[in-house]
Amino acid sequence: MTDWRRQRSARDERIERGRAHAQGKVVAAASVVDLLEAVLLPGDRVCLEGDNQKQADCLARGLSACDPARVHDLHMVQSGVVLPEHLDIFEQGIARRLDYSYSGPQGARIARMLYGGQIALGAVHTYLELFARYFIDLTPNVALIAGVSADRDGNLYTGPNTEDTPTVVEATAFKNGVVIAQVNEIVDTVPRVDIPGDRVDFVVEADRPFYVEPLFTRDPAAVTETQILMAMMAIKGIYAEYGIRRLNHGIGFGTAAIELLLPTFAERLGLKGRIATHWALNPHPSLIPAIESGWVEQIHCFGSEVGMDRYIRERPDVFFTGSDGSLRSNRAFCQTAGLYACDLFIGSTLQIDLQGNSSTVTANRVAGFGGAPNMGSDPHGRRHPSDPWMKAGEEAGGTGDPALRRGRKLVVQLVETFGDKLVPAFVERLDALELARKLDLELAPVMVYADDVTHIVTEEGIANLLLCRTLDEREQAIRGVAGYTDIGRGRDHAMVETLRSRGIIRRPEDLGIDPLDADRSLLAARSIKDLVHWSGGLYEPPAKFRNW
Amino acid sequence: MTLAEILHSLFPGGHGVAVTDGLIGGDGPLGTGRLAVVGIDGNTPLGIEGACLLAGRVLDVVRRGGDTPILVAIDSDSQRMSRRDELLGLNEYLAHLAKALLLADASGHPTIGLVYGHTAAGAFIATALATRVLAALPGAHPSVMDLPSVARVTKLPLERLEEMAKSTSVFAPGLDNMVAAGAVHAVLDPARPLGPQIEALIAGSSRKDGRDDLGRSRGGRLVAHDIAARVVRAATGD
Amino acid sequence: MAMVPVSLSADPLDQSWYEASARARLDGLVDPGTFEEFIGPEQRVMSPHLPAFDLPRAFDDGIVVGRGRLDGSIVLVAAQEGRFMGGAFGEIHGAKLVGLLRAALVAKPAAVLILFDTGGVRLQEANAGETAIAEIMRAIVEARMAGVPVVGLIGGRAGCYGGGGLIAGTCSRLVVSEVGRISVSGPEVIETNRGAEEFDSRDRALVWRTMGGKHRRLIGGADAFADDTIRAFRDAALDQIGRAPAFDLATLEAEQARLETRLDRFGDARDATEIWGRLGLNDPAAVPGLDTETFDALLVRLPEAPRDAR
Amino acid sequence: MEKLTFRHTTNRSLAGTKAQAITGVVASGNLEVLMERSLAPDQCTVEIDTAINGYGDVWEAVISDFVARRQPGGLRITINDGGARPDTVTLRLLQGTRLMEAV
């Protein structure tokens, strides 16, 4: 007779073994290693929660301290490879396989370990894609998650940084997995229940609060004149042109410049209310002046941002907040919103090729892509119209019945032609292809594919790829904004001028912008301190961003 | 020379100079008058307490009047590097010590620096370099920063700096280079009694700051003097 | 609708002092059109030493010196460019300031204004820079004794470190903004020498409460606190020129007493907030967040105002 | 360090009467540009001292485009470069000519 409850029984046994190190569900920080060694089995699929923001760092330290003789060959399925421990466990033999999404700060080390064969790589996903696989073929046996507080029944308060937690718990708890949460404190009553207690098997009182990276804080003091010029072009040549109201921004200084120009440059153009009103965005401090000036109607967040909690609490008309008043973020929902409900994604990259494929993977760094491939893609399942979407679809043209033409999401790459140390952003061939060849990957790690990108904005101008009708036009449109890089200098000057006359390439002067007007005095805030002033003292920046 | 040897050579008949916690104070007979001595011994870093105490001693000399010269004998580390010293305003304490010495010199108490060991950076500026005339003894090694630290800050290999130091004196530590820059006026002869040498230095000194001129003639600071003079001419319309 | 709390004015006087170049600061500081530079960039008097280090040079060696009028009176001015070599003192850089101060003895301007923005001695020209700092301090004292006030203005990117901190301590009066830092050893240097437990240089809030403008103003290390605008520095400079103390035994004795008292009262303090508490501030932790107006009002109400003998 | 010199003939002289202007600062990724109205009205020279070697052809292209765009006849332009990107170079050159065009 078939046993339909083997997984359930195995799960019960794991919990039973773990209980030896717990009082009820509560586990002391000192017992983390014992708990993990009791619950984990060799070869387990484990989600160690961590993304580009919050980290289950106490549990990560615990996992890396486990005895590799007892815990080994784990298959890690997690959003972020961010902490040193996330890679230590591969060196120690505790983990073997990896499916992930983002590895910013560990980009160089993960590249070395991939080359060295210490990690068996599944794939580098976009967040939503990895989440999807949690429910199909990468369901975790054990989830190690992080929250702010819990009660003794396991009811969990994730605080403003809810992020991935509900998704990870959903996939694990409802499919015979074990959920272990680290919390900053055990309380009698949690401020709000983000995860009901019956989905949480163990609660570890961490030795210190979980780490959160202030990844989305861009110091206005570091915004350059070139970035301001590009922001002016993006606002006038794209936001205003298409009437972009629903959008998502990347984390670069270029998009921070756009946020800081809304109450100044864009306000003078009379664009308030007509652009940038609804956002899928983390609580960027650089958006505070626009919010305070009445530009922003609402923002849904993937996660929170260090220092923004008090400000968000006081602006519930703008942000999604719980009954306790604090932010409720949710990465899966916000990624979905970015995919289906936004008309524009604008972000930066490290390399763009002649067709417009882009990647942040270089020969020595595998940073992963986080949410960019998702937000930077045209959702073919979209069925609701909007003016920008329809206009872009019209520009893209195509053959067949116009009545059957659908819209296009605007996917904009905002790149300076040269990056740090004069490294060109435009290349003949992406380094990602070389990496794929060396690592024998079936799929090269491309962030945004050429057929998804619609515009490229550089300091030299805007290339509207929707209007290109041949591959040759497309290549010259890209060369035509590639500045003084080899790619840019290799342009066909006559053809570029033709493209310009057709509005496919637009220079600052074509948009009525004088590059000499691109001055830092245009920024609504020129320092973190200015942002604090705009917020009425509610924004509390972390120490590393202060100069007072 | 050690401080004891220096004091013995300066004051063969005895003196009232003592060292406490690396800080020197007291006086002894010189010629027909007396010579006040302040300073730092034993490669001691100069912090806020030390600077305050030394400045107080210098101001005491000024307050007493007369024309007692002041010898500033230095074998120090750099300024004391600590959060506490900076919290309490080390820059003010060091500047105050330098100002006290400059006031003394301007008030008829010629100031003579004597570097007999190490000194560096802010401690050097606040003491020996704030005197009218700066002497040194062979073996002294004043510096701004040692070469390994320079290598770290400039991100240049130490070997390259050592090689460069042979041909250009302007950045390399050491007595010879400070003499060439005009910062150190004279190197004394330890074999001869120091008293008369100090007296001669005082007699030959001027309140006018001639260090850039010295640096030009000695080849260690070729352009400073002319640049300063050009600015003076431009500003005064000469 | 919220009011706009940050100046969006294009008036040069409203521009950030911290962000402005040395030349822009000087242009805005003196009366319009009155600035006249000595050894201007067209003379190309550049460092003879930097090429050996494969480093680019600047036409003015990182300091602009000249003459202008401040509210009609003639002043001599020097402005360091903190972005070039960290505003550090090299041979020419230092000599230009030495010359300016020596000229004050003859030209007798209403004041010499030094717009500090420096990390200290330029290591590539260390001996020349170190000696120049000694010459500058001597020249400042001589100018002060001749009755010419020397006023330091501190609010630039590089702060006022190393020998620059000592020169600042020699000035008649100092004006500092919140972002201004005055110190001898920088946080990184202390951390390198003594470890992160002694000074975590990445803790910027700690850096500012240890060396920043508000702390210096509160303990008497600076005489006036200015907003981060060229206008505020200009106004403060004008005000301070008239308040410059004489350079004599009485002033230095008063400074001696001031510094001894500081040691007695705060010598055992572990953190600036302890000092501020002992100074009589009710909520020391709130100090870094105060705007200039509130901060100045608080200074006035302190049981004992910071004393400024220097 | 590398020294580069470019000479161009222009169609006209730069407008304005200002004899001299300086803009920018020598810092990492930045540069200073000194402009002097001291040449024949149809001549322009650009002398560059740059911290980064091997970008002569990029400089040549940047300067040619600038000269074609602004026709800065009469100007002697001298640059101290701390490794600025081409867009920053162009911006400084344009800032400089704007200053020179002032009456």
mmCIF file of N, CA, C and O in Angstrom, chain A residues 413-443:
data_model
loop_
_atom_site.group_PDB
_atom_site.id
_atom_site.type_symbol
_atom_site.label_atom_id
_atom_site.label_comp_id
_atom_site.label_asym_id
_atom_site.label_seq_id
_atom_site.Cartn_x
_atom_site.Cartn_y
_atom_site.Cartn_z
ATOM 1 N N GLN A 413 17.479 51.727 -20.522
ATOM 2 C CA GLN A 413 18.812 51.610 -19.925
ATOM 3 C C GLN A 413 19.408 52.999 -19.837
ATOM 4 O O GLN A 413 19.509 53.712 -20.835
ATOM 5 N N LEU A 414 19.792 53.371 -18.614
ATOM 6 C CA LEU A 414 20.360 54.693 -18.363
ATOM 7 C C LEU A 414 21.843 54.458 -18.077
ATOM 8 O O LEU A 414 22.190 53.994 -16.990
ATOM 9 N N VAL A 415 22.704 54.712 -19.033
ATOM 10 C CA VAL A 415 24.124 54.393 -18.830
ATOM 11 C C VAL A 415 25.025 55.528 -19.268
ATOM 12 O O VAL A 415 24.788 56.178 -20.289
ATOM 13 N N GLU A 416 26.068 55.736 -18.479
ATOM 14 C CA GLU A 416 27.120 56.652 -18.896
ATOM 15 C C GLU A 416 28.044 55.860 -19.816
ATOM 16 O O GLU A 416 28.311 54.691 -19.563
ATOM 17 N N THR A 417 28.527 56.499 -20.862
ATOM 18 C CA THR A 417 29.267 55.734 -21.882
ATOM 19 C C THR A 417 30.537 55.108 -21.325
ATOM 20 O O THR A 417 30.943 54.041 -21.771
ATOM 21 N N PHE A 418 31.135 55.781 -20.356
ATOM 22 C CA PHE A 418 32.276 55.193 -19.672
ATOM 23 C C PHE A 418 31.953 55.041 -18.190
ATOM 24 O O PHE A 418 31.393 55.941 -17.577
ATOM 25 N N GLY A 419 32.360 53.904 -17.636
ATOM 26 C CA GLY A 419 32.167 53.706 -16.207
ATOM 27 C C GLY A 419 33.427 54.074 -15.448
ATOM 28 O O GLY A 419 34.272 54.823 -15.943
ATOM 29 N N ASP A 420 33.550 53.539 -14.252
ATOM 30 C CA ASP A 420 34.731 53.789 -13.435
ATOM 31 C C ASP A 420 35.993 53.402 -14.190
ATOM 32 O O ASP A 420 35.986 52.457 -14.973
ATOM 33 N N LYS A 421 37.039 54.151 -13.932
ATOM 34 C CA LYS A 421 38.352 53.862 -14.531
ATOM 35 C C LYS A 421 38.277 53.814 -16.053
ATOM 36 O O LYS A 421 39.014 53.076 -16.705
ATOM 37 N N LEU A 422 37.395 54.611 -16.626
ATOM 38 C CA LEU A 422 37.277 54.730 -18.079
ATOM 39 C C LEU A 422 36.969 53.397 -18.765
ATOM 40 O O LEU A 422 37.374 53.166 -19.902
ATOM 41 N N VAL A 423 36.271 52.513 -18.081
ATOM 42 C CA VAL A 423 35.846 51.256 -18.700
ATOM 43 C C VAL A 423 34.597 51.542 -19.537
ATOM 44 O O VAL A 423 33.616 52.080 -19.028
ATOM 45 N N PRO A 424 34.619 51.217 -20.830
ATOM 46 C CA PRO A 424 33.465 51.538 -21.677
ATOM 47 C C PRO A 424 32.255 50.661 -21.352
ATOM 48 O O PRO A 424 32.397 49.477 -21.053
ATOM 49 N N ALA A 425 31.069 51.272 -21.404
ATOM 50 C CA ALA A 425 29.842 50.522 -21.144
ATOM 51 C C ALA A 425 29.346 49.846 -22.415
ATOM 52 O O ALA A 425 28.551 48.921 -22.349
ATOM 53 N N PHE A 426 29.812 50.315 -23.553
ATOM 54 C CA PHE A 426 29.370 49.713 -24.825
ATOM 55 C C PHE A 426 30.459 48.784 -25.342
ATOM 56 O O PHE A 426 31.629 49.167 -25.396
ATOM 57 N N VAL A 427 30.056 47.562 -25.665
ATOM 58 C CA VAL A 427 31.036 46.550 -26.061
ATOM 59 C C VAL A 427 30.527 45.779 -27.288
ATOM 60 O O VAL A 427 29.325 45.711 -27.543
ATOM 61 N N GLU A 428 31.458 45.209 -28.009
ATOM 62 C CA GLU A 428 31.099 44.356 -29.153
ATOM 63 C C GLU A 428 30.374 43.113 -28.663
ATOM 64 O O GLU A 428 29.428 42.624 -29.275
ATOM 65 N N ARG A 429 30.878 42.574 -27.538
ATOM 66 C CA ARG A 429 30.403 41.284 -27.073
ATOM 67 C C ARG A 429 30.401 41.308 -25.547
ATOM 68 O O ARG A 429 31.372 41.739 -24.926
ATOM 69 N N LEU A 430 29.319 40.874 -24.957
ATOM 70 C CA LEU A 430 29.213 40.901 -23.499
ATOM 71 C C LEU A 430 30.208 39.924 -22.867
ATOM 72 O O LEU A 430 30.371 38.799 -23.360
ATOM 73 N N ASP A 431 30.814 40.343 -21.755
ATOM 74 C CA ASP A 431 31.673 39.430 -21.002
ATOM 75 C C ASP A 431 30.882 38.200 -20.541
ATOM 76 O O ASP A 431 31.444 37.136 -20.306
ATOM 77 N N ALA A 432 29.575 38.384 -20.388
ATOM 78 C CA ALA A 432 28.731 37.286 -19.912
ATOM 79 C C ALA A 432 28.839 36.061 -20.825
ATOM 80 O O ALA A 432 28.733 34.922 -20.358
ATOM 81 N N LEU A 433 29.066 36.299 -22.121
ATOM 82 C CA LEU A 433 29.156 35.170 -23.054
ATOM 83 C C LEU A 433 30.434 34.376 -22.798
ATOM 84 O O LEU A 433 30.444 33.138 -22.861
ATOM 85 N N GLU A 434 31.498 35.100 -22.505
ATOM 86 C CA GLU A 434 32.764 34.446 -22.219
ATOM 87 C C GLU A 434 32.651 33.635 -20.928
ATOM 88 O O GLU A 434 33.134 32.500 -20.831
ATOM 89 N N LEU A 435 31.970 34.243 -19.953
ATOM 90 C CA LEU A 435 31.764 33.540 -18.677
ATOM 91 C C LEU A 435 30.964 32.252 -18.904
ATOM 92 O O LEU A 435 31.305 31.190 -18.377
ATOM 93 N N ALA A 436 29.931 32.347 -19.716
ATOM 94 C CA ALA A 436 29.094 31.174 -19.986
ATOM 95 C C ALA A 436 29.924 30.085 -20.659
ATOM 96 O O ALA A 436 29.787 28.896 -20.354
ATOM 97 N N ARG A 437 30.817 30.498 -21.570
ATOM 98 C CA ARG A 437 31.648 29.524 -22.267
ATOM 99 C C ARG A 437 32.577 28.824 -21.267
ATOM 100 O O ARG A 437 32.665 27.599 -21.217
ATOM 101 N N LYS A 438 33.232 29.635 -20.425
ATOM 102 C CA LYS A 438 34.185 29.058 -19.482
ATOM 103 C C LYS A 438 33.511 28.131 -18.480
ATOM 104 O O LYS A 438 34.084 27.125 -18.070
ATOM 105 N N LEU A 439 32.309 28.504 -18.054
ATOM 106 C CA LEU A 439 31.632 27.708 -17.024
ATOM 107 C C LEU A 439 30.711 26.664 -17.650
ATOM 108 O O LEU A 439 30.034 25.932 -16.940
ATOM 109 N N ASP A 440 30.702 26.639 -18.963
ATOM 110 C CA ASP A 440 29.876 25.658 -19.650
ATOM 111 C C ASP A 440 28.394 25.814 -19.275
ATOM 112 O O ASP A 440 27.695 24.840 -19.008
ATOM 113 N N LEU A 441 27.942 27.071 -19.232
ATOM 114 C CA LEU A 441 26.533 27.326 -18.906
ATOM 115 C C LEU A 441 25.700 27.219 -20.184
ATOM 116 O O LEU A 441 26.123 27.674 -21.247
ATOM 117 N N GLU A 442 24.525 26.635 -20.060
ATOM 118 C CA GLU A 442 23.649 26.539 -21.226
ATOM 119 C C GLU A 442 23.114 27.899 -21.625
ATOM 120 O O GLU A 442 22.839 28.171 -22.778
ATOM 121 N N LEU A 443 22.938 28.750 -20.605
ATOM 122 C CA LEU A 443 22.297 30.046 -20.837
ATOM 123 C C LEU A 443 23.249 31.135 -20.337
ATOM 124 O O LEU A 443 23.638 31.131 -19.179
#
